[in-house]
Structure formats: C-alpha cells, structure tokens
Coordinates of C-alpha atoms in Angstrom, one line a residue:
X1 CA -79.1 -90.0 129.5
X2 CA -76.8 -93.1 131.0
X3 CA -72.8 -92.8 130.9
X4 CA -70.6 -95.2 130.0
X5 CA -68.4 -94.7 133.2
X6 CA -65.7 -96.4 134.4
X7 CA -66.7 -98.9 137.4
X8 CA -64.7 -101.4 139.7
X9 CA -65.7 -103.6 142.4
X10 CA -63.2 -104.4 145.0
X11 CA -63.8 -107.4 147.5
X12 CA -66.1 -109.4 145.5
X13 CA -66.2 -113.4 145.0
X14 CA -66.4 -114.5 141.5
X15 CA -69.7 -115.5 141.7
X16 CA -70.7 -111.3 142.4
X17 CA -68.6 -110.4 139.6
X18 CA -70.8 -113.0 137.6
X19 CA -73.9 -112.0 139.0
X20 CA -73.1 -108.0 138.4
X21 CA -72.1 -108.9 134.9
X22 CA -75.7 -110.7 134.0
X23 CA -77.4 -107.7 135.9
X24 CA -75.6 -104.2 135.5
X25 CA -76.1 -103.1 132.0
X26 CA -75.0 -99.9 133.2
X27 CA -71.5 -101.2 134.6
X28 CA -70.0 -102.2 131.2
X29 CA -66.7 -103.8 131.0
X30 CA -66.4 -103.3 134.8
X31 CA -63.2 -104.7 136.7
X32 CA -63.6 -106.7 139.9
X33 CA -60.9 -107.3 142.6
X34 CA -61.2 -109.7 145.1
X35 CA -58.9 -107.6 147.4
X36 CA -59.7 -104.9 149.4
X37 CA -58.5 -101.4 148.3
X38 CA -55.1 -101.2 150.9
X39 CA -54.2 -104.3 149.1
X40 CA -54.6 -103.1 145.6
X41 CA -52.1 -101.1 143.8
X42 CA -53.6 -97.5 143.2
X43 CA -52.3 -97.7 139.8
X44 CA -54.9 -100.4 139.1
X45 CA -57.6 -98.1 139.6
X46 CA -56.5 -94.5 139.5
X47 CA -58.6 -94.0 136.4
X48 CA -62.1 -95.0 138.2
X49 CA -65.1 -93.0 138.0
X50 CA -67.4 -95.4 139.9
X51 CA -66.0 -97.4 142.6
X52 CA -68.6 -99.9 144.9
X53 CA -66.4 -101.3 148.2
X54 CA -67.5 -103.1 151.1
X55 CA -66.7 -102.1 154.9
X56 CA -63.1 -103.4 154.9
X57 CA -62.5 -100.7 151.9
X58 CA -61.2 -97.4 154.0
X59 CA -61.4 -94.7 151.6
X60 CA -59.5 -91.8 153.7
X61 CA -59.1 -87.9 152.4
X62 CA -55.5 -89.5 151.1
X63 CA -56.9 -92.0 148.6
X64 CA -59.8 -90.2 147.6
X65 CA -57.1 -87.4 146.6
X66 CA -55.2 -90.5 144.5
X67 CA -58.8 -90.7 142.8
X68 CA -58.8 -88.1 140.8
X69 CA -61.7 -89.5 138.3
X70 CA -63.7 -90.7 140.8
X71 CA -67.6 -89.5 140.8
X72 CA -69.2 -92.1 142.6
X73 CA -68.3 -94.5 145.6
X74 CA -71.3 -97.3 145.7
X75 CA -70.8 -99.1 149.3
X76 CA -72.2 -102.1 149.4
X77 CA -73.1 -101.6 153.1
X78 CA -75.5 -100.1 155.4
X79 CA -73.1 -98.2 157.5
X80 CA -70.4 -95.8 155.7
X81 CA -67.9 -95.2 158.4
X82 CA -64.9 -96.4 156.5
X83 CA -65.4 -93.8 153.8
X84 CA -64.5 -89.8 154.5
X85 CA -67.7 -88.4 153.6
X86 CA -65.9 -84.2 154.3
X87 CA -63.4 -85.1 151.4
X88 CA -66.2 -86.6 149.4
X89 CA -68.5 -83.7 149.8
X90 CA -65.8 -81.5 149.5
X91 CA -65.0 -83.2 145.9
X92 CA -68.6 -83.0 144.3
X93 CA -68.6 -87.1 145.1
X94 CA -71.9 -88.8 145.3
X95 CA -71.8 -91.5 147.6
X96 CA -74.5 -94.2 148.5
X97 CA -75.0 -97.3 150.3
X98 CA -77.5 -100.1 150.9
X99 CA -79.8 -98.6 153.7
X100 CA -81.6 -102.2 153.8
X101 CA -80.8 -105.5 153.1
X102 CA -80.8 -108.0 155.6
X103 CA -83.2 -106.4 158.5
X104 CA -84.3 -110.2 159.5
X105 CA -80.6 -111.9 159.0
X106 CA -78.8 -109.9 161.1
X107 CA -81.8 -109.9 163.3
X108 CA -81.8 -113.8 163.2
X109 CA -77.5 -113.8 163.9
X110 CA -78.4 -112.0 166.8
X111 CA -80.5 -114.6 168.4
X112 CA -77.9 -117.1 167.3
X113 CA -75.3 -115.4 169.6
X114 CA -78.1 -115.0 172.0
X115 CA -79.0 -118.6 172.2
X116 CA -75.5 -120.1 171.4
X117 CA -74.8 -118.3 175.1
X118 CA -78.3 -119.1 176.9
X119 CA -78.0 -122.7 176.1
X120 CA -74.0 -123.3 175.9
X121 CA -74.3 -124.2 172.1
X122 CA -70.5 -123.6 172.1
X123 CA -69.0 -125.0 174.4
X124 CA -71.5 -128.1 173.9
X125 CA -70.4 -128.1 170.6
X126 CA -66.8 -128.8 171.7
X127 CA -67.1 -131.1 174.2
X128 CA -69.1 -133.5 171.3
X129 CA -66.7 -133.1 169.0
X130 CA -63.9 -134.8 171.2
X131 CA -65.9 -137.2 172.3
X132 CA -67.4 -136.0 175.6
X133 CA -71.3 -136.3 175.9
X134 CA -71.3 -135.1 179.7
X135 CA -74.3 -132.3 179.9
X136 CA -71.8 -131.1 183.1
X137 CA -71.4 -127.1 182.8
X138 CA -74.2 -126.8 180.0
X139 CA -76.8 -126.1 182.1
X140 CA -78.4 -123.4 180.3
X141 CA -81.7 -120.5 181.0
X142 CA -85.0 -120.2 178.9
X143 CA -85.7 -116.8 177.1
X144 CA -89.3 -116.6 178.1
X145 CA -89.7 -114.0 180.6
X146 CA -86.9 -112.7 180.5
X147 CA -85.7 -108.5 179.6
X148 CA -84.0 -108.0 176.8
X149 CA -82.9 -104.4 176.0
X150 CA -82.7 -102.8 172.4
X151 CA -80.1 -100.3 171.8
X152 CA -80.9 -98.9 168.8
X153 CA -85.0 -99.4 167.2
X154 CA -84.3 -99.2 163.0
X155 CA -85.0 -102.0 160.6
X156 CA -82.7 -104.4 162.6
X157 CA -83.6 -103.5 165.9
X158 CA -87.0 -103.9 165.2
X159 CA -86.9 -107.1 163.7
X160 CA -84.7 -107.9 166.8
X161 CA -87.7 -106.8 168.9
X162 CA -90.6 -109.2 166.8
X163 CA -88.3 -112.1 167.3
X164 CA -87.8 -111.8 171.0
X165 CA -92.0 -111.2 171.4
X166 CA -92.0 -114.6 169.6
X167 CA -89.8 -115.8 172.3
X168 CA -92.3 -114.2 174.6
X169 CA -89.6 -111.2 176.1
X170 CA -90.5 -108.8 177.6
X171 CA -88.6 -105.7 175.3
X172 CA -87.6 -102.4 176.3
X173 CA -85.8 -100.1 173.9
X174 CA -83.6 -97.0 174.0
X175 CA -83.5 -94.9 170.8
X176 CA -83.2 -91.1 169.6
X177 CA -86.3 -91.4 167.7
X178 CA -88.6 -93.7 169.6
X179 CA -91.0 -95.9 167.5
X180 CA -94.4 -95.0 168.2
X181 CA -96.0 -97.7 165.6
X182 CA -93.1 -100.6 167.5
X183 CA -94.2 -100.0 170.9
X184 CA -97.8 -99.7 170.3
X185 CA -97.8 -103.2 168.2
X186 CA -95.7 -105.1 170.3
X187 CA -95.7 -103.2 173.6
X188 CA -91.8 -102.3 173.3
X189 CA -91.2 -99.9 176.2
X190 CA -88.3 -96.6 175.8
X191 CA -86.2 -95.4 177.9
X192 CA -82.9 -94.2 178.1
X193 CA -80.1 -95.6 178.1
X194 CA -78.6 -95.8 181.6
X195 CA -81.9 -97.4 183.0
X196 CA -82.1 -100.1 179.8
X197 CA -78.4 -101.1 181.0
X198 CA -79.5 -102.0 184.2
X199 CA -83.1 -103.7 184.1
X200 CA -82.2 -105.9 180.8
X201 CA -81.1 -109.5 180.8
X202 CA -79.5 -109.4 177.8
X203 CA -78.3 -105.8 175.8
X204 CA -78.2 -106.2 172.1
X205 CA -76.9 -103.0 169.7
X206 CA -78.0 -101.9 166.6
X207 CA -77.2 -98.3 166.4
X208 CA -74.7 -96.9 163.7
X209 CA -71.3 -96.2 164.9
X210 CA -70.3 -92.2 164.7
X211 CA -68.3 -89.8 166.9
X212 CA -71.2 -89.5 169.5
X213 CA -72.0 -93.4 169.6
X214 CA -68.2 -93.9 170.1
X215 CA -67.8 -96.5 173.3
X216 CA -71.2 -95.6 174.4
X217 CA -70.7 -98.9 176.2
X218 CA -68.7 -97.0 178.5
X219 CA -66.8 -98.4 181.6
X220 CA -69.6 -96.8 183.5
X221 CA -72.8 -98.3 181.8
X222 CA -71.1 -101.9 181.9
X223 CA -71.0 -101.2 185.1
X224 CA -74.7 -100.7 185.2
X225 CA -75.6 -104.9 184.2
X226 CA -77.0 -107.0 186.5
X227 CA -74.3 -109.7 187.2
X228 CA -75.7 -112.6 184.6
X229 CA -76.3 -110.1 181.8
X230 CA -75.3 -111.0 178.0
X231 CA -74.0 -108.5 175.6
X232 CA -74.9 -108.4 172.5
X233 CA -72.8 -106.3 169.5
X234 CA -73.7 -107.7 165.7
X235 CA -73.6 -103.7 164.7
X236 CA -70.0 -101.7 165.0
X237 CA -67.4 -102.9 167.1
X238 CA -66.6 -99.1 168.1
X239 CA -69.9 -98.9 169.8
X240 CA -68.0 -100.8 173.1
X241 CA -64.9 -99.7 175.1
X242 CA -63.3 -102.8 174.7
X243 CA -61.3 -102.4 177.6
X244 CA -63.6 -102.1 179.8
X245 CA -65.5 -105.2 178.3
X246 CA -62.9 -107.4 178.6
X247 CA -62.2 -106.0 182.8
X248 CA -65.7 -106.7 183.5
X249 CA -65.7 -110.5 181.7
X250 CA -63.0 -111.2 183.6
X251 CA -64.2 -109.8 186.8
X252 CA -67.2 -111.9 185.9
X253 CA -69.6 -108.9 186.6
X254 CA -71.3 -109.7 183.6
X255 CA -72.3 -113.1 182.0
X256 CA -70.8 -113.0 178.5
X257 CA -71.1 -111.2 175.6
X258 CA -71.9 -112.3 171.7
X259 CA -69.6 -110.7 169.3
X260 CA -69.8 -110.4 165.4
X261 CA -67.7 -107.5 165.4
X262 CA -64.9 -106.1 167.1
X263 CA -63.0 -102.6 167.3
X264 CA -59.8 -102.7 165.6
X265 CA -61.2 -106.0 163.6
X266 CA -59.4 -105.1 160.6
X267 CA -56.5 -105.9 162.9
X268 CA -57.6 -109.1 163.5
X269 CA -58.4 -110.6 159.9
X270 CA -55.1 -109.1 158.9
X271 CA -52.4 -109.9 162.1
X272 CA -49.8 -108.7 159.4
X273 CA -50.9 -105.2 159.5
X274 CA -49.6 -104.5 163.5
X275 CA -45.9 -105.0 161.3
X276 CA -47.3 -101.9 159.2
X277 CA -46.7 -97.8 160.5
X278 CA -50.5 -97.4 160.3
X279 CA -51.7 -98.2 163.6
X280 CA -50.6 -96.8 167.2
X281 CA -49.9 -98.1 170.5
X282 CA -54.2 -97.6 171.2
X283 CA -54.8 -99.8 168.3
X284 CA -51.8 -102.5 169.2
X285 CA -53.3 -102.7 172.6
X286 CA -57.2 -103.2 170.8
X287 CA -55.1 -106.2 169.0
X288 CA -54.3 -107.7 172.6
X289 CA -57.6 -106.8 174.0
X290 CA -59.7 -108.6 170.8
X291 CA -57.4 -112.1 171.1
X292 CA -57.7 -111.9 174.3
X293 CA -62.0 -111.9 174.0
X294 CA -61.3 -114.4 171.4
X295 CA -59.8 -117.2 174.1
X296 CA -63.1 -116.5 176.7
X297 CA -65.1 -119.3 177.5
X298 CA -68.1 -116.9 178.4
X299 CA -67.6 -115.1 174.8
X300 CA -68.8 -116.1 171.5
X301 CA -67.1 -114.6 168.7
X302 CA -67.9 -114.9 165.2
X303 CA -66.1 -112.9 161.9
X304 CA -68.8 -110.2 160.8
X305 CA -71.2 -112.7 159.3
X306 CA -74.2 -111.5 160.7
X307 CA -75.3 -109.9 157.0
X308 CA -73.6 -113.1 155.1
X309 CA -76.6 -115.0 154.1
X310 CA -77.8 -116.0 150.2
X311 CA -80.5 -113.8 150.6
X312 CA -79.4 -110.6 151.8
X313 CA -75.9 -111.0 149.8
X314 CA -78.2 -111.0 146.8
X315 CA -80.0 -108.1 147.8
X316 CA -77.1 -106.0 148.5
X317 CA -75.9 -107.1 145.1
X318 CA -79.4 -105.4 143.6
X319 CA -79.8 -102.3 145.5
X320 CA -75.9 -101.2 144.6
X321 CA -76.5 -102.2 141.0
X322 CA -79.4 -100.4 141.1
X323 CA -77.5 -97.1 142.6
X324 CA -75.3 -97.3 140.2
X325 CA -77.6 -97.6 137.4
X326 CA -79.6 -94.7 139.0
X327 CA -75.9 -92.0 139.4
X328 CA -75.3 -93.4 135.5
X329 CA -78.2 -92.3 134.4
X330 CA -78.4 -88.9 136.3
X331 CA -80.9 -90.2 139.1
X332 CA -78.5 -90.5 142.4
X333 CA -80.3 -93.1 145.3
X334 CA -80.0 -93.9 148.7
X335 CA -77.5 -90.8 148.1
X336 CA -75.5 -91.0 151.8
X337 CA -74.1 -87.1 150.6
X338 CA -75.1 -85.8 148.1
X339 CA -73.0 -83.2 145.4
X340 CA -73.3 -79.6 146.0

C-alpha cells in the first residue's frame, strides 16, 4: 500500500520540478529547491521523509542526525559518495541511486575531451574567435591506430570501448571484474593496471571513486605514460592525485589531460566556501592546484557535464521517480543499502 510521504528535491531547475509534478503521483505536494542542501536552511526541510539530491548534496552523519523523519534519500546519480551510507544504515534509511542513465553520453563527452585535445579544438576555437585563422600550433594526431586504455569496463567504460573500435583503436582495459562478453566481441584486451598506464595513448577512467580507488592515479603510475599520453577523467575527480597531475603537465611528461571533474570541485563552483571553517589546508591547496589546471593550455577543463544531456537528464528524472514510487509503495529499487 503507497504512503503519502513527505518528499523534497533539492538542486532541481524548474523545468524538473515540472516534469516530476506531471510524472510522480507518488510525490504529492513535493517541495523543490533549486539550491543545494549546505545552502538551505535545515529548518526548511527538517520534517522530510523522502529527500532525492544530486552529487553536490553532501549528506554527512551530522545532517542525517538533523533529519530526524527522513526514510528515504533518492540520489539522482550513479555514484553515492557524497552521502554517509554507515549513518544511513545505521538509521534503518533506504537509499538508492540511478545505476544507469547516460552510459553513451558520458561515453560520447569522453571523446569530446579526447578529440578537443587530438585535434586542438580549443585552442583552435580561440584563436577564431579573435580573429586569427593561422592553422600554426594546431597540428593535431589521428585516433586510428592508436592504444587507448580503459580504466574501469561498466556501462560507461564499455560504451567508451565501442566508440573507440568505431574509431578503429586498438582497446586494452583494466578492471576487477573483466568482461568476458566485451573482449570477446570487440577484442578488448585486460590487464592490470600498471602495464595499461604505460602501453596506452590515451587513459580514460570510469571506475567509482571509494577509499581503495582514492588517487589510484598515483605519482607513480603517472609516471608510468609515455611522454605524449592524454588523460582522461569524466568519472570522480578523487580518482587522480592532483598534485602530481599538475607536476607532470608542467614537466611536460605527459601530453594533457581532459577533465570534467576535479577533486575538491565543490571548491571551485563555490570560491566563497575557502572563507568557510570547513575545508583544511589539504583542500586550500586542491583550490590552487585545480585553478592552476584551469589556466593549462595542454588541459581541457569542462564543469561536470559529461551526464548533462536532454536525454539522460530525462532518464535520470524517470528512474528516481520510479524509486521513489517503488520505497512509497513498499517495493525499494536500485536500493544502494538497504534497511536492516
């Protein structure tokens, strides 16, 4: 039997909060912010029962103890790193996210970065725009032939993987649970890690950021790219030292890197937080770091849009709807933890 429970959506454009109203019949006389939760009063939502966020929602032990309603966080993500899952286990709190959404358009960013770096779509870009038409410096490489190396083999790695066959690449892969079916079909080879660092033109990750993926683009595996390699990050900016990214850019030991995300990014869309006790001299110095990548000519840098496309927005929309709808009605899906 459904409840009438009480739902908000924070960080959603009026056009979601129109589209969930003509599509969640269980979400009743929801509330919708456009802000994200650390810019929301708690008051505003302390009597919540089902709350759906998006990635720049951090939902720590302390404001899931403000909470004290809350049976249901709805992320309308893939990955649920900003969200203490301990607390919400600990709490009887279902929690569940959008496992797929936009396999083929963040697969298709990727390539965007890829190319924008292969052909100097950039910096080409630029020089037009004030009036320069020299093809000087833009001197770019075909894809064809060349190793690209997939760090991480799920439903946007292997998408990742069919693109870059179309582009006639030769793929290898490195992944926990190797795909069988993937490297059969499209003769995808695995191997770890270390060696895919060092024999791939271009490294491109797609692996979920937890404590053991933390900077496993270590000092030391930079170190491992040949000298014109590309880098490749449209998944979790923890997944890179950034650091030691920014050492080896400047020491030009690799070729660039493509960035839709960045560690610390939060600090970056919101420069006013750095005035704020929250962060430490570590996350400061990430600030620096990021701005830093940001003025790189060899760099391409864009603000985590990978998954923002009409399509997959719309599907994210549905599936978290359709969690909700499934909690309401006593039928929890794509259930990230589940009650005990």
């Amino acid at each position: 039997m459904s409840q009438d429970l009480r739902t908000v959506f924070l960080e959603v454009e009026p056009w979601e909060s129109e589209f969930i109203q003509s599509h969640c019949r269980q979400c009743g006389s929801f509330r919708s912010f456009r802000q994200e939760l650390a810019d929301l009063p708690v008051e505003e939502i302390r009597d919540v029962e089902i709350l759906s966020i998006f990635i720049y929602s951090q939902l720590s032990r302390e404001m899931i103890g403000k909470l004290e309603k809350l049976k249901m966080i709805a992320t309308r993500s893939t990955g649920y790193d900003h969200i203490d899952l301990d607390a919400c286990r600990e709490r009887g709190i279902v929690v569940s996210n959008v496992p797929e959404y936009g396999s083929n358009t963040v697969a298709e960013h990727t390539f965007a970065l890829i190319l924008a770096l292969t052909r100097k779509i950039h910096k080409a870009a630029g020089q037009t725009v004030r009036g320069n038409f020299s093809q000087e410096g833009l001197r770019g490489i075909d894809l064809k032939g060349r190793t690209i190396g997939v760090v991480g083999t799920g439903a946007i790695g292997e998408h990742v993987c069919r693109i870059a066959r179309g582009f006639a690449m030769r793929v290898v892969a490195y992944d926990i649970r190797p795909n069988k079916t993937l490297a059969n079909q499209l003769d995808v080879q695995y191997t770890d890690l270390d060696d895919l660092m060092s024999q791939s033109d271009i490294v491109t990750l797609h692996s979920p950021h937890l404590p053991e993926t933390h900077h496993m683009i270590s000092a030391e595996r930079l170190a491992l790219m040949k000298p014109h390699a590309l880098l490749i990050n449209t998944a979790r900016g923890g997944l890179i030292d950034t650091r030691a990214l920014l050492a080896v850019l400047r020491e030009k030991k690799i070729g660039g890197a493509g960035l839709d995300v960045l560690e610390g990014e939060e600090l970056i869309k919101e420069e006013r937080e750095i005035l704020s006790d929250r962060y430490d001299m570590e996350a400061l110095q990430t600030l620096v770091q990021n701005n830093a990548l940001l003025r790189m000519e060899n760099v391409v840098i864009t603000p985590h849009m990978a998954f923002n496309s009409e399509e997959a927005l719309t599907r994210i929309l549905t599936v978290t709807i359709d969690n909700i709808s499934g909690f309401a009605c006593g039928k929890p899906q794509n259930v990230v933890t589940p009650r005990e």
